[in-house]
Amino acid sequence: MLGNVALKFNYRLGGTNHCLSEPLNFKGATMVVGADVTHPGRTLDAKCPSMAGVVATYDEHAMQYLASARLQPNNTEHIADLEGMMRERLKVYYEWQDPKALPRHILFYRDGVSESQYGEVRQKELPQIRKACRDLAASYGQPVPSICLVIVAKHHHARFYDAPSSNKNILSGVIVDEEVVAPKQFNFYLQAHDSPIATALNAHYVVLEDESGYEADELQRLTHSLSFTGSRATKGLSVCTPARYADFLCTRLRCYMRPALESDLSASMGANREVNTYRQWPNIWNAPHGGQPGPPPRTARENPWDPELNYVMFYL
């Protein structure tokens, strides 16, 4: 127990708990990204915004994931300001390199997307990632990063066992990419973790775009390796670390919006309230605590946390 507490203290103070003994088989200098969206669900406030979060690495070992977050209109499935968050993450990556440089590749894991939304991700999110890359590459005089966009599906009904007549889980590291996968997509199932009790939940990875040119074996091995880079434990996660961290970030974002999620603020904000109204309201998102009802007199920053937390994994 004390060891687990020490792990949490260390990464929240900016330390690195561990890294893989063998280097990750990236195509080159790579920024690993995870993204997710959480919705308010059934609340008293019908206009309560959804929350989107992005985490991304800046170190060569892909152990440190810094965060960006945005509010967006209620129940918006795609990430509305993915371009802005990607700009933030790319700028941090650039500043931390020696010499300063943008990544040559972006490995982007998108969590929380159903099969019916794959087209929406390709049409509305992928162009935002590309625009952020092009603009910053032009600004810094750098090559435009290549993008590999992978959907991470956790909520599916595929389960695998070591034999037809057995009820034992398959071993950690098993990949299924034949027979039961979509024949016209680059996709695979991966069980990255050990599960001695109950039924193991594997993750389904669907590649929507691969400008980096990963072979199937390369991306599968890399995704499996990334499942062992979580800072909260030294074992493998059921889904790769960037997707899991994006999920943790979205859970944290709900804490900033708790008053709006648990009550109806329409009487105070008015019927014509918009996302920006919530962003600037006292006691939620990034507004100061206390004070009189109404927006603060200052310009609200986009991320809800104190700027001093921008360079640590406080959300875990």
Short mmCIF file of N, CA and C in Angstrom, two decimals, residues 123-203:
data_model
loop_
_atom_site.label_atom_id
_atom_site.label_comp_id
_atom_site.label_asym_id
_atom_site.label_seq_id
_atom_site.Cartn_x
_atom_site.Cartn_y
_atom_site.Cartn_z
N GLN A 123 -14.26 12.98 -40.23
CA GLN A 123 -14.67 14.20 -40.92
C GLN A 123 -14.48 15.46 -40.07
N LYS A 124 -14.61 15.34 -38.74
CA LYS A 124 -14.60 16.53 -37.90
C LYS A 124 -13.40 16.65 -36.98
N GLU A 125 -12.76 15.55 -36.63
CA GLU A 125 -11.63 15.61 -35.71
C GLU A 125 -10.29 15.51 -36.43
N LEU A 126 -10.18 14.60 -37.38
CA LEU A 126 -8.92 14.45 -38.10
C LEU A 126 -8.50 15.75 -38.80
N PRO A 127 -9.41 16.49 -39.46
CA PRO A 127 -9.00 17.77 -40.06
C PRO A 127 -8.49 18.78 -39.04
N GLN A 128 -9.02 18.76 -37.82
CA GLN A 128 -8.55 19.68 -36.78
C GLN A 128 -7.11 19.33 -36.37
N ILE A 129 -6.82 18.03 -36.26
CA ILE A 129 -5.46 17.62 -35.91
C ILE A 129 -4.50 18.05 -37.01
N ARG A 130 -4.89 17.82 -38.24
CA ARG A 130 -4.04 18.19 -39.36
C ARG A 130 -3.80 19.70 -39.42
N LYS A 131 -4.84 20.49 -39.17
CA LYS A 131 -4.68 21.95 -39.23
C LYS A 131 -3.73 22.44 -38.14
N ALA A 132 -3.87 21.91 -36.93
CA ALA A 132 -2.96 22.30 -35.85
C ALA A 132 -1.52 21.96 -36.21
N CYS A 133 -1.31 20.78 -36.80
CA CYS A 133 0.04 20.37 -37.20
C CYS A 133 0.59 21.27 -38.30
N ARG A 134 -0.22 21.56 -39.31
CA ARG A 134 0.24 22.39 -40.42
C ARG A 134 0.58 23.80 -39.97
N ASP A 135 -0.29 24.38 -39.14
CA ASP A 135 -0.08 25.76 -38.71
C ASP A 135 1.18 25.90 -37.88
N LEU A 136 1.38 24.99 -36.93
CA LEU A 136 2.57 25.09 -36.08
C LEU A 136 3.83 24.72 -36.84
N ALA A 137 3.72 23.78 -37.77
CA ALA A 137 4.89 23.44 -38.59
C ALA A 137 5.32 24.64 -39.41
N ALA A 138 4.35 25.38 -39.97
CA ALA A 138 4.68 26.58 -40.73
C ALA A 138 5.26 27.66 -39.83
N SER A 139 4.70 27.78 -38.61
CA SER A 139 5.17 28.81 -37.68
C SER A 139 6.59 28.55 -37.20
N TYR A 140 6.94 27.28 -36.96
CA TYR A 140 8.25 26.93 -36.44
C TYR A 140 9.24 26.54 -37.52
N GLY A 141 8.79 26.48 -38.78
CA GLY A 141 9.68 26.05 -39.85
C GLY A 141 10.07 24.60 -39.72
N GLN A 142 9.10 23.75 -39.37
CA GLN A 142 9.34 22.33 -39.13
C GLN A 142 8.54 21.49 -40.12
N PRO A 143 8.93 20.23 -40.34
CA PRO A 143 8.12 19.32 -41.16
C PRO A 143 6.76 19.05 -40.48
N VAL A 144 5.74 18.84 -41.29
CA VAL A 144 4.41 18.55 -40.76
C VAL A 144 4.39 17.12 -40.22
N PRO A 145 3.97 16.90 -38.97
CA PRO A 145 3.94 15.54 -38.42
C PRO A 145 2.97 14.64 -39.16
N SER A 146 3.32 13.36 -39.28
CA SER A 146 2.41 12.35 -39.81
C SER A 146 1.49 11.88 -38.68
N ILE A 147 0.27 11.50 -39.04
CA ILE A 147 -0.75 11.17 -38.04
C ILE A 147 -1.19 9.73 -38.20
N CYS A 148 -1.22 9.01 -37.09
CA CYS A 148 -1.83 7.69 -37.03
C CYS A 148 -2.97 7.77 -36.02
N LEU A 149 -4.20 7.67 -36.50
CA LEU A 149 -5.39 7.84 -35.67
C LEU A 149 -6.03 6.48 -35.42
N VAL A 150 -6.14 6.11 -34.13
CA VAL A 150 -6.64 4.80 -33.74
C VAL A 150 -7.82 4.97 -32.79
N ILE A 151 -8.92 4.29 -33.09
CA ILE A 151 -10.08 4.27 -32.19
C ILE A 151 -9.89 3.15 -31.17
N VAL A 152 -10.17 3.45 -29.91
CA VAL A 152 -10.09 2.44 -28.84
C VAL A 152 -11.51 2.15 -28.35
N ALA A 153 -11.96 0.92 -28.59
CA ALA A 153 -13.31 0.53 -28.19
C ALA A 153 -13.24 -0.44 -27.01
N LYS A 154 -13.85 -0.05 -25.91
CA LYS A 154 -13.87 -0.91 -24.71
C LYS A 154 -15.21 -1.63 -24.57
N HIS A 155 -16.28 -1.01 -25.04
CA HIS A 155 -17.62 -1.56 -24.83
C HIS A 155 -18.04 -2.39 -26.04
N HIS A 156 -17.61 -3.62 -26.06
CA HIS A 156 -17.99 -4.55 -27.10
C HIS A 156 -18.24 -5.90 -26.44
N HIS A 157 -18.66 -6.89 -27.21
CA HIS A 157 -19.07 -8.17 -26.63
C HIS A 157 -18.13 -9.31 -27.00
N ALA A 158 -16.97 -9.02 -27.55
CA ALA A 158 -16.02 -10.07 -27.93
C ALA A 158 -15.23 -10.52 -26.70
N ARG A 159 -15.23 -11.83 -26.45
CA ARG A 159 -14.46 -12.42 -25.36
C ARG A 159 -13.70 -13.61 -25.92
N PHE A 160 -12.47 -13.81 -25.43
CA PHE A 160 -11.62 -14.86 -25.97
C PHE A 160 -11.14 -15.77 -24.85
N TYR A 161 -11.07 -17.09 -25.17
CA TYR A 161 -10.62 -18.10 -24.22
C TYR A 161 -9.54 -18.94 -24.88
N ASP A 162 -8.77 -19.66 -24.08
CA ASP A 162 -7.60 -20.35 -24.62
C ASP A 162 -7.96 -21.60 -25.41
N ALA A 163 -9.19 -22.11 -25.28
CA ALA A 163 -9.63 -23.26 -26.05
C ALA A 163 -11.16 -23.25 -26.08
N PRO A 164 -11.78 -23.85 -27.12
CA PRO A 164 -13.24 -23.84 -27.22
C PRO A 164 -13.93 -24.45 -26.01
N SER A 165 -13.32 -25.45 -25.41
CA SER A 165 -13.95 -26.13 -24.27
C SER A 165 -13.48 -25.60 -22.92
N SER A 166 -12.68 -24.54 -22.94
CA SER A 166 -12.12 -24.01 -21.70
C SER A 166 -12.79 -22.70 -21.31
N ASN A 167 -12.82 -22.44 -20.02
CA ASN A 167 -13.32 -21.15 -19.55
C ASN A 167 -12.20 -20.30 -18.97
N LYS A 168 -10.95 -20.62 -19.34
CA LYS A 168 -9.80 -19.87 -18.85
C LYS A 168 -9.50 -18.69 -19.77
N ASN A 169 -9.08 -17.59 -19.18
CA ASN A 169 -8.71 -16.41 -19.97
C ASN A 169 -7.42 -16.66 -20.74
N ILE A 170 -7.29 -16.01 -21.87
CA ILE A 170 -6.04 -16.07 -22.62
C ILE A 170 -4.97 -15.27 -21.89
N LEU A 171 -3.73 -15.52 -22.23
CA LEU A 171 -2.61 -14.87 -21.56
C LEU A 171 -2.46 -13.42 -21.99
N SER A 172 -1.80 -12.65 -21.17
CA SER A 172 -1.51 -11.26 -21.50
C SER A 172 -0.68 -11.18 -22.77
N GLY A 173 -1.03 -10.24 -23.64
CA GLY A 173 -0.28 -10.03 -24.86
C GLY A 173 -0.87 -10.69 -26.08
N VAL A 174 -1.95 -11.44 -25.93
CA VAL A 174 -2.55 -12.11 -27.08
C VAL A 174 -3.27 -11.10 -27.97
N ILE A 175 -3.02 -11.21 -29.27
CA ILE A 175 -3.64 -10.33 -30.27
C ILE A 175 -4.47 -11.19 -31.22
N VAL A 176 -5.68 -10.74 -31.51
CA VAL A 176 -6.56 -11.41 -32.46
C VAL A 176 -6.80 -10.45 -33.62
N ASP A 177 -6.29 -10.80 -34.79
CA ASP A 177 -6.46 -9.93 -35.96
C ASP A 177 -6.91 -10.71 -37.19
N GLU A 178 -7.48 -11.90 -36.98
CA GLU A 178 -7.99 -12.71 -38.08
C GLU A 178 -9.34 -13.31 -37.69
N GLU A 179 -10.08 -13.73 -38.68
CA GLU A 179 -11.33 -14.47 -38.54
C GLU A 179 -12.48 -13.63 -37.97
N VAL A 180 -12.32 -13.05 -36.78
CA VAL A 180 -13.45 -12.38 -36.14
C VAL A 180 -13.36 -10.85 -36.21
N VAL A 181 -12.42 -10.32 -36.97
CA VAL A 181 -12.27 -8.87 -37.10
C VAL A 181 -12.92 -8.40 -38.40
N ALA A 182 -13.14 -7.08 -38.50
CA ALA A 182 -13.73 -6.52 -39.71
C ALA A 182 -12.76 -6.72 -40.88
N PRO A 183 -13.20 -7.34 -41.97
CA PRO A 183 -12.27 -7.72 -43.04
C PRO A 183 -11.72 -6.55 -43.85
N LYS A 184 -12.40 -5.42 -43.86
CA LYS A 184 -11.98 -4.30 -44.70
C LYS A 184 -11.40 -3.14 -43.88
N GLN A 185 -11.07 -3.39 -42.63
CA GLN A 185 -10.49 -2.38 -41.77
C GLN A 185 -9.18 -2.89 -41.18
N PHE A 186 -8.30 -1.95 -40.86
CA PHE A 186 -7.08 -2.25 -40.11
C PHE A 186 -7.49 -2.25 -38.64
N ASN A 187 -7.79 -3.42 -38.09
CA ASN A 187 -8.27 -3.48 -36.70
C ASN A 187 -7.81 -4.77 -36.05
N PHE A 188 -7.78 -4.77 -34.71
CA PHE A 188 -7.36 -5.94 -33.96
C PHE A 188 -7.85 -5.84 -32.53
N TYR A 189 -7.96 -7.00 -31.90
CA TYR A 189 -8.25 -7.09 -30.47
C TYR A 189 -6.95 -7.37 -29.73
N LEU A 190 -6.78 -6.73 -28.59
CA LEU A 190 -5.58 -6.93 -27.79
C LEU A 190 -5.96 -7.10 -26.33
N GLN A 191 -5.50 -8.19 -25.74
CA GLN A 191 -5.62 -8.34 -24.28
C GLN A 191 -4.23 -8.11 -23.70
N ALA A 192 -4.06 -6.95 -23.11
CA ALA A 192 -2.73 -6.55 -22.63
C ALA A 192 -2.50 -6.92 -21.17
N HIS A 193 -3.54 -7.28 -20.45
CA HIS A 193 -3.40 -7.49 -19.00
C HIS A 193 -3.69 -8.94 -18.63
N ASP A 194 -3.17 -9.35 -17.49
CA ASP A 194 -3.50 -10.65 -16.92
C ASP A 194 -4.80 -10.55 -16.15
N SER A 195 -5.62 -11.59 -16.24
CA SER A 195 -6.89 -11.59 -15.52
C SER A 195 -7.14 -12.99 -14.97
N PRO A 196 -6.60 -13.30 -13.78
CA PRO A 196 -6.75 -14.65 -13.23
C PRO A 196 -8.16 -14.94 -12.74
N ILE A 197 -8.96 -13.90 -12.51
CA ILE A 197 -10.31 -14.08 -11.97
C ILE A 197 -11.30 -13.41 -12.92
N ALA A 198 -12.45 -14.04 -13.11
CA ALA A 198 -13.54 -13.52 -13.94
C ALA A 198 -13.11 -13.47 -15.41
N THR A 199 -13.89 -12.78 -16.24
CA THR A 199 -13.64 -12.75 -17.67
C THR A 199 -12.83 -11.52 -18.04
N ALA A 200 -11.74 -11.73 -18.76
CA ALA A 200 -10.88 -10.61 -19.16
C ALA A 200 -11.58 -9.74 -20.20
N LEU A 201 -11.43 -8.42 -20.06
CA LEU A 201 -12.01 -7.48 -21.00
C LEU A 201 -10.90 -6.96 -21.90
N ASN A 202 -10.93 -7.35 -23.15
CA ASN A 202 -9.92 -6.90 -24.10
C ASN A 202 -10.39 -5.61 -24.77
N ALA A 203 -9.48 -4.94 -25.44
CA ALA A 203 -9.79 -3.71 -26.15
C ALA A 203 -9.74 -3.97 -27.66
#
